[in-house]
Amino acid sequence: MELRKPPPVKRLTGNEGVPLHQPIPDAHGNGDGNGNGHGNGNGPSPGPAFVGLPRQRAAASPIAIDRMQVEELSVAYGGRPAVDSVSLPIRQGEVLALIGPSGCGKTTLLRSLNRLTELTRGASSTGRITLDGTDIASMESTALRRRVTMVFQQPNPFPMSVFDNVAYVLREQASRRPKRAALRGAVQDALARAGLLDEVRDNLDHPALRLSGGQQQRLCIARALAANPEVLLLDEPCSALDPRSTKLIEDLIVKLREDVAVVIVTHNLQQAYRVADYVAFMYLGELVEYASAQRIFGAPRELRTKEYVSGAFG
Amino acid sequence: MTVAQASLSPPASPPVRRADSSASWRLSDRIGLGFAWFLGLLFCAIAAAIVIYFLVEGIKYLRPSLLVTNPTASSSESQTGGFLDPLLGTVIIALMAMAIAIPSGIGIAVWLSEFGRPTALARLTESCIEMLAGTPSVVLALFGTILFEAPALGFLSQTSHGIVLGQSFFAASAMLSLVGLPMVVATVREGLQVIPSHVREASYAVGKTKIATTRRVLLPAARPQLITGSMLGLGRVIGDTAIVLLLLGGTLTFSNANSTPLLGTLRGTGDTLTGYIYYNAPTGDGNQPSKAYAAAFVLMLIVLALNLGVDFTVRRSRAKLWN
């Protein structure tokens, strides 16, 4: 339980960590035999029981393109620090999961990536985030947010039809143009990418709020994909959903990482294990450890990571 | 899975008397509940009495001819004509007042709910709107008489011998819009505030501006409240008498300012159903109760129709939005 102060997190270039293709030899080392997995307070605790269970992907994505780079990012709300000097890369072809206990700054970090933190009164930040080499602070926020879109914890379709929810994103600001017919293809494409098209094909004009919770959340993903973003941010997208909808969305996340860099905040460690290629563990605003999912769950370097993933605190 | 299922199914237990049945309440609570029931039924009875009374009286006196003839001066009640002009006056006043109140009310509500900076100004605006909602309309009317007698506003009413009359449809509907405005502001604002902040963020998060979000997401979502607020405001506008008497002239028939077709009427004086009822009530100058009852019946039909219309539209627009 005792948390020792870790050395300052050094800047990660993204080239270190463990290559995805090779399983870590002792990934299951701590978990074997006694699957109870909970530390008794002293010393290193055994790894989580779910390590070794099947993950969502067959193999790692063959490509990994650097999309965003977070450099020494610190965010504070009214002088109270929420994120403290975090650096990490965000790559297309990989799913990055941000994990950590409540209030550790993972959602703030996520919201910094498309500058949604700016909407919070009293928020201030230092450090640099780049998207394809451009500092996002120098971009127009509306342009940035079309390239880095977001899905929220609560499914929040707009109170309009399924079609219009997606078409709204494709149209210029408050414009009603282009008209329906011109957008049909793009709307259906976005719905198909989110795996929703087959279920709503005949009901595109129905109110979106009539869909089930899981369908609503996939509609929100379709909406986020319609802008054709480079990065997709997911803030605990399954926490309000049933297990079946969760499974659908997790499968979707793994499929989407080919075309778009995916960053997911989750409270659910098993989910992070199932969907993530890389995991960033945050604690009290600090990035404690950033490494491949196999390493974080199998052989974390930091004691705090090990304790968190094995359920000793959080 | 099996554990979850087991914990979800309720345990079998013998039927028990529900703990929240009022039979188990304390005596004072039961008396309170009885009193609440009594009051509820009493007000239903009062409302029914008003409706039935005017239904009976109104049907007794209402003739189709009353709706198409104008009031004329005569000592015999059968010769005094109908209330076509007051009826049209009510329609004109309602349209004009709401044409001002609805857009400005939406604007104020959006600003208060979505922008509201500087905070001090927003608070001040809020207090002003609340004050306006509580101001008796006769006070507004009195203020209107001073305002519209200003020479600069002479183009809104008639001028004779260099003196601005200050009584016209323009003057009355401008002041009446202030009667309807607070209702629109309050309900639209409430409608905007019940929309969770993550819905706004979802729109910002796909690159939409605040304006686009308000226009395409927030206002459509608040449409049921807008309809309710507009109709409540409209109800107050067509029910008002003080402003009509002081600023519209209460002249029973239209008295056009000049011969220009519409503008002449709007710059001239006139009356509404409420003014007509006031004049013809048993205690009024005209004292023709049968006409007053008939007009009151028509006014009440309008209000009832509005209420039903609101119920229907709100329900339909909710259904369109949510299910």
Short mmCIF file of N, CA and C in Angstrom, two decimals, chain A residues 111 114 116 119 121 142 145-146 148-150 152 154-156 158-160 168-169 171-176 207 209-210 223-224, chain B residues 115-117 119 198-217 220-221 319-323:
data_model
loop_
_atom_site.label_atom_id
_atom_site.label_comp_id
_atom_site.label_asym_id
_atom_site.label_seq_id
_atom_site.Cartn_x
_atom_site.Cartn_y
_atom_site.Cartn_z
N ARG A 111 -9.58 15.76 -22.49
CA ARG A 111 -10.26 16.98 -22.94
C ARG A 111 -9.27 18.05 -23.40
N ASN A 114 -8.53 18.05 -27.44
CA ASN A 114 -9.29 18.84 -28.41
C ASN A 114 -9.68 20.19 -27.82
N LEU A 116 -11.19 21.04 -25.20
CA LEU A 116 -12.49 21.22 -24.53
C LEU A 116 -12.28 21.78 -23.13
N LEU A 119 -13.32 25.32 -22.19
CA LEU A 119 -14.69 25.72 -21.87
C LEU A 119 -14.92 25.79 -20.37
N ARG A 121 -14.40 27.17 -16.84
CA ARG A 121 -13.94 28.45 -16.31
C ARG A 121 -12.76 28.22 -15.37
N THR A 142 -12.47 25.19 -33.62
CA THR A 142 -13.47 24.43 -34.37
C THR A 142 -12.79 23.50 -35.39
N ARG A 145 -11.29 20.58 -33.45
CA ARG A 145 -12.28 19.63 -32.93
C ARG A 145 -12.94 18.81 -34.04
N ARG A 146 -12.78 19.23 -35.26
CA ARG A 146 -13.24 18.36 -36.35
C ARG A 146 -12.21 17.29 -36.67
N VAL A 148 -10.08 16.14 -34.15
CA VAL A 148 -9.96 15.36 -32.93
C VAL A 148 -11.35 15.36 -32.29
N THR A 149 -12.18 14.37 -32.63
CA THR A 149 -13.56 14.38 -32.16
C THR A 149 -13.70 13.52 -30.91
N MET A 150 -14.84 13.63 -30.27
CA MET A 150 -14.97 13.03 -28.95
C MET A 150 -16.34 12.38 -28.74
N PHE A 152 -18.76 10.87 -25.49
CA PHE A 152 -18.84 11.12 -24.06
C PHE A 152 -19.33 9.91 -23.28
N GLN A 154 -22.02 9.70 -21.18
CA GLN A 154 -23.45 9.48 -21.39
C GLN A 154 -23.72 9.53 -22.89
N PRO A 155 -24.44 8.54 -23.43
CA PRO A 155 -24.84 8.68 -24.83
C PRO A 155 -25.64 9.98 -24.98
N ASN A 156 -25.21 10.86 -25.87
CA ASN A 156 -25.92 12.14 -25.97
C ASN A 156 -26.22 12.53 -27.40
N PHE A 158 -28.22 14.22 -30.34
CA PHE A 158 -28.99 15.46 -30.33
C PHE A 158 -30.46 15.13 -30.53
N PRO A 159 -31.34 15.96 -29.99
CA PRO A 159 -32.77 15.68 -30.14
C PRO A 159 -33.25 15.93 -31.56
N MET A 160 -32.81 15.11 -32.48
CA MET A 160 -33.25 15.19 -33.87
C MET A 160 -33.18 13.78 -34.45
N TYR A 168 -25.69 16.78 -39.28
CA TYR A 168 -25.33 18.02 -38.56
C TYR A 168 -23.82 18.24 -38.57
N VAL A 169 -23.08 17.15 -38.39
CA VAL A 169 -21.62 17.26 -38.35
C VAL A 169 -21.07 17.58 -39.73
N ARG A 171 -22.50 19.28 -42.10
CA ARG A 171 -22.84 20.60 -42.62
C ARG A 171 -22.00 21.66 -41.96
N GLU A 172 -21.86 22.76 -42.70
CA GLU A 172 -21.08 23.88 -42.20
C GLU A 172 -21.85 24.56 -41.05
N GLN A 173 -21.27 24.61 -39.87
CA GLN A 173 -21.87 25.27 -38.71
C GLN A 173 -23.39 25.11 -38.64
N ALA A 174 -24.15 26.23 -38.66
CA ALA A 174 -25.60 26.11 -38.48
C ALA A 174 -26.34 25.95 -39.81
N SER A 175 -25.61 25.75 -40.89
CA SER A 175 -26.24 25.71 -42.20
C SER A 175 -27.14 24.49 -42.36
N ARG A 176 -28.14 24.62 -43.23
CA ARG A 176 -29.00 23.47 -43.54
C ARG A 176 -28.53 22.80 -44.84
N PRO A 207 -36.56 9.64 -34.38
CA PRO A 207 -35.77 10.42 -33.43
C PRO A 207 -34.64 9.57 -32.86
N LEU A 209 -33.30 9.71 -30.08
CA LEU A 209 -33.46 9.38 -28.67
C LEU A 209 -34.37 8.18 -28.47
N ARG A 210 -34.93 7.65 -29.57
CA ARG A 210 -35.73 6.45 -29.44
C ARG A 210 -34.86 5.19 -29.50
N ARG A 223 -21.31 9.89 -35.33
CA ARG A 223 -21.28 11.34 -35.41
C ARG A 223 -19.84 11.84 -35.32
N ALA A 224 -19.10 11.24 -34.40
CA ALA A 224 -17.71 11.66 -34.22
C ALA A 224 -16.87 11.25 -35.43
N PHE B 115 -24.76 32.59 -22.55
CA PHE B 115 -23.63 33.51 -22.54
C PHE B 115 -23.51 34.15 -21.16
N GLY B 116 -24.43 35.05 -20.84
CA GLY B 116 -24.51 35.57 -19.49
C GLY B 116 -23.27 36.26 -18.96
N ARG B 117 -22.48 36.85 -19.82
CA ARG B 117 -21.31 37.62 -19.37
C ARG B 117 -21.47 39.06 -19.80
N THR B 119 -21.29 38.70 -15.70
CA THR B 119 -22.25 38.09 -14.78
C THR B 119 -23.15 39.13 -14.12
N HIS B 198 -23.16 18.13 -21.27
CA HIS B 198 -22.41 17.28 -22.20
C HIS B 198 -23.03 17.25 -23.59
N VAL B 199 -24.32 17.62 -23.70
CA VAL B 199 -24.92 17.71 -25.03
C VAL B 199 -24.30 18.89 -25.78
N ARG B 200 -24.14 20.01 -25.08
CA ARG B 200 -23.46 21.15 -25.70
C ARG B 200 -22.04 20.76 -26.10
N GLU B 201 -21.35 20.10 -25.17
CA GLU B 201 -19.95 19.73 -25.44
C GLU B 201 -19.86 18.78 -26.62
N ALA B 202 -20.85 17.90 -26.75
CA ALA B 202 -20.83 16.97 -27.88
C ALA B 202 -20.87 17.73 -29.19
N SER B 203 -21.57 18.85 -29.19
CA SER B 203 -21.64 19.66 -30.40
C SER B 203 -20.33 20.43 -30.62
N TYR B 204 -19.80 20.98 -29.53
CA TYR B 204 -18.49 21.66 -29.66
C TYR B 204 -17.43 20.67 -30.10
N ALA B 205 -17.56 19.42 -29.63
CA ALA B 205 -16.52 18.42 -29.88
C ALA B 205 -16.52 17.91 -31.31
N VAL B 206 -17.49 18.33 -32.13
CA VAL B 206 -17.38 18.04 -33.55
C VAL B 206 -17.14 19.33 -34.32
N GLY B 207 -16.61 20.34 -33.62
CA GLY B 207 -16.17 21.56 -34.29
C GLY B 207 -17.25 22.59 -34.52
N LYS B 208 -18.35 22.50 -33.77
CA LYS B 208 -19.40 23.50 -33.97
C LYS B 208 -19.18 24.68 -33.03
N THR B 209 -19.59 25.84 -33.50
CA THR B 209 -19.48 27.03 -32.66
C THR B 209 -20.66 27.07 -31.69
N LYS B 210 -20.55 27.98 -30.75
CA LYS B 210 -21.61 28.14 -29.78
C LYS B 210 -22.92 28.58 -30.46
N ILE B 211 -22.78 29.45 -31.44
CA ILE B 211 -23.97 29.94 -32.15
C ILE B 211 -24.65 28.78 -32.88
N ALA B 212 -23.85 28.00 -33.61
CA ALA B 212 -24.42 26.89 -34.37
C ALA B 212 -25.07 25.89 -33.42
N THR B 213 -24.42 25.65 -32.29
CA THR B 213 -24.97 24.72 -31.29
C THR B 213 -26.31 25.22 -30.77
N THR B 214 -26.36 26.51 -30.45
CA THR B 214 -27.60 27.07 -29.93
C THR B 214 -28.71 26.97 -30.97
N ARG B 215 -28.35 27.32 -32.19
CA ARG B 215 -29.33 27.38 -33.27
C ARG B 215 -29.88 26.00 -33.62
N ARG B 216 -29.00 25.02 -33.73
CA ARG B 216 -29.41 23.73 -34.28
C ARG B 216 -29.68 22.65 -33.23
N VAL B 217 -29.09 22.78 -32.06
CA VAL B 217 -29.28 21.73 -31.04
C VAL B 217 -30.11 22.24 -29.88
N PRO B 220 -33.93 23.87 -30.80
CA PRO B 220 -34.90 22.82 -31.13
C PRO B 220 -35.25 21.96 -29.91
N ALA B 221 -34.27 21.71 -29.06
CA ALA B 221 -34.55 20.89 -27.89
C ALA B 221 -35.46 21.62 -26.91
N ALA B 319 -42.93 14.42 -28.70
CA ALA B 319 -42.89 13.09 -29.31
C ALA B 319 -41.90 13.08 -30.46
N LYS B 320 -41.85 14.19 -31.18
CA LYS B 320 -40.95 14.27 -32.32
C LYS B 320 -39.49 14.25 -31.86
N LEU B 321 -39.26 14.89 -30.70
CA LEU B 321 -37.89 14.97 -30.21
C LEU B 321 -37.45 13.69 -29.52
N TRP B 322 -38.31 13.15 -28.68
CA TRP B 322 -37.84 12.08 -27.78
C TRP B 322 -38.34 10.71 -28.19
N ASN B 323 -39.60 10.58 -28.51
CA ASN B 323 -40.03 9.26 -28.97
C ASN B 323 -41.29 9.40 -29.80
#
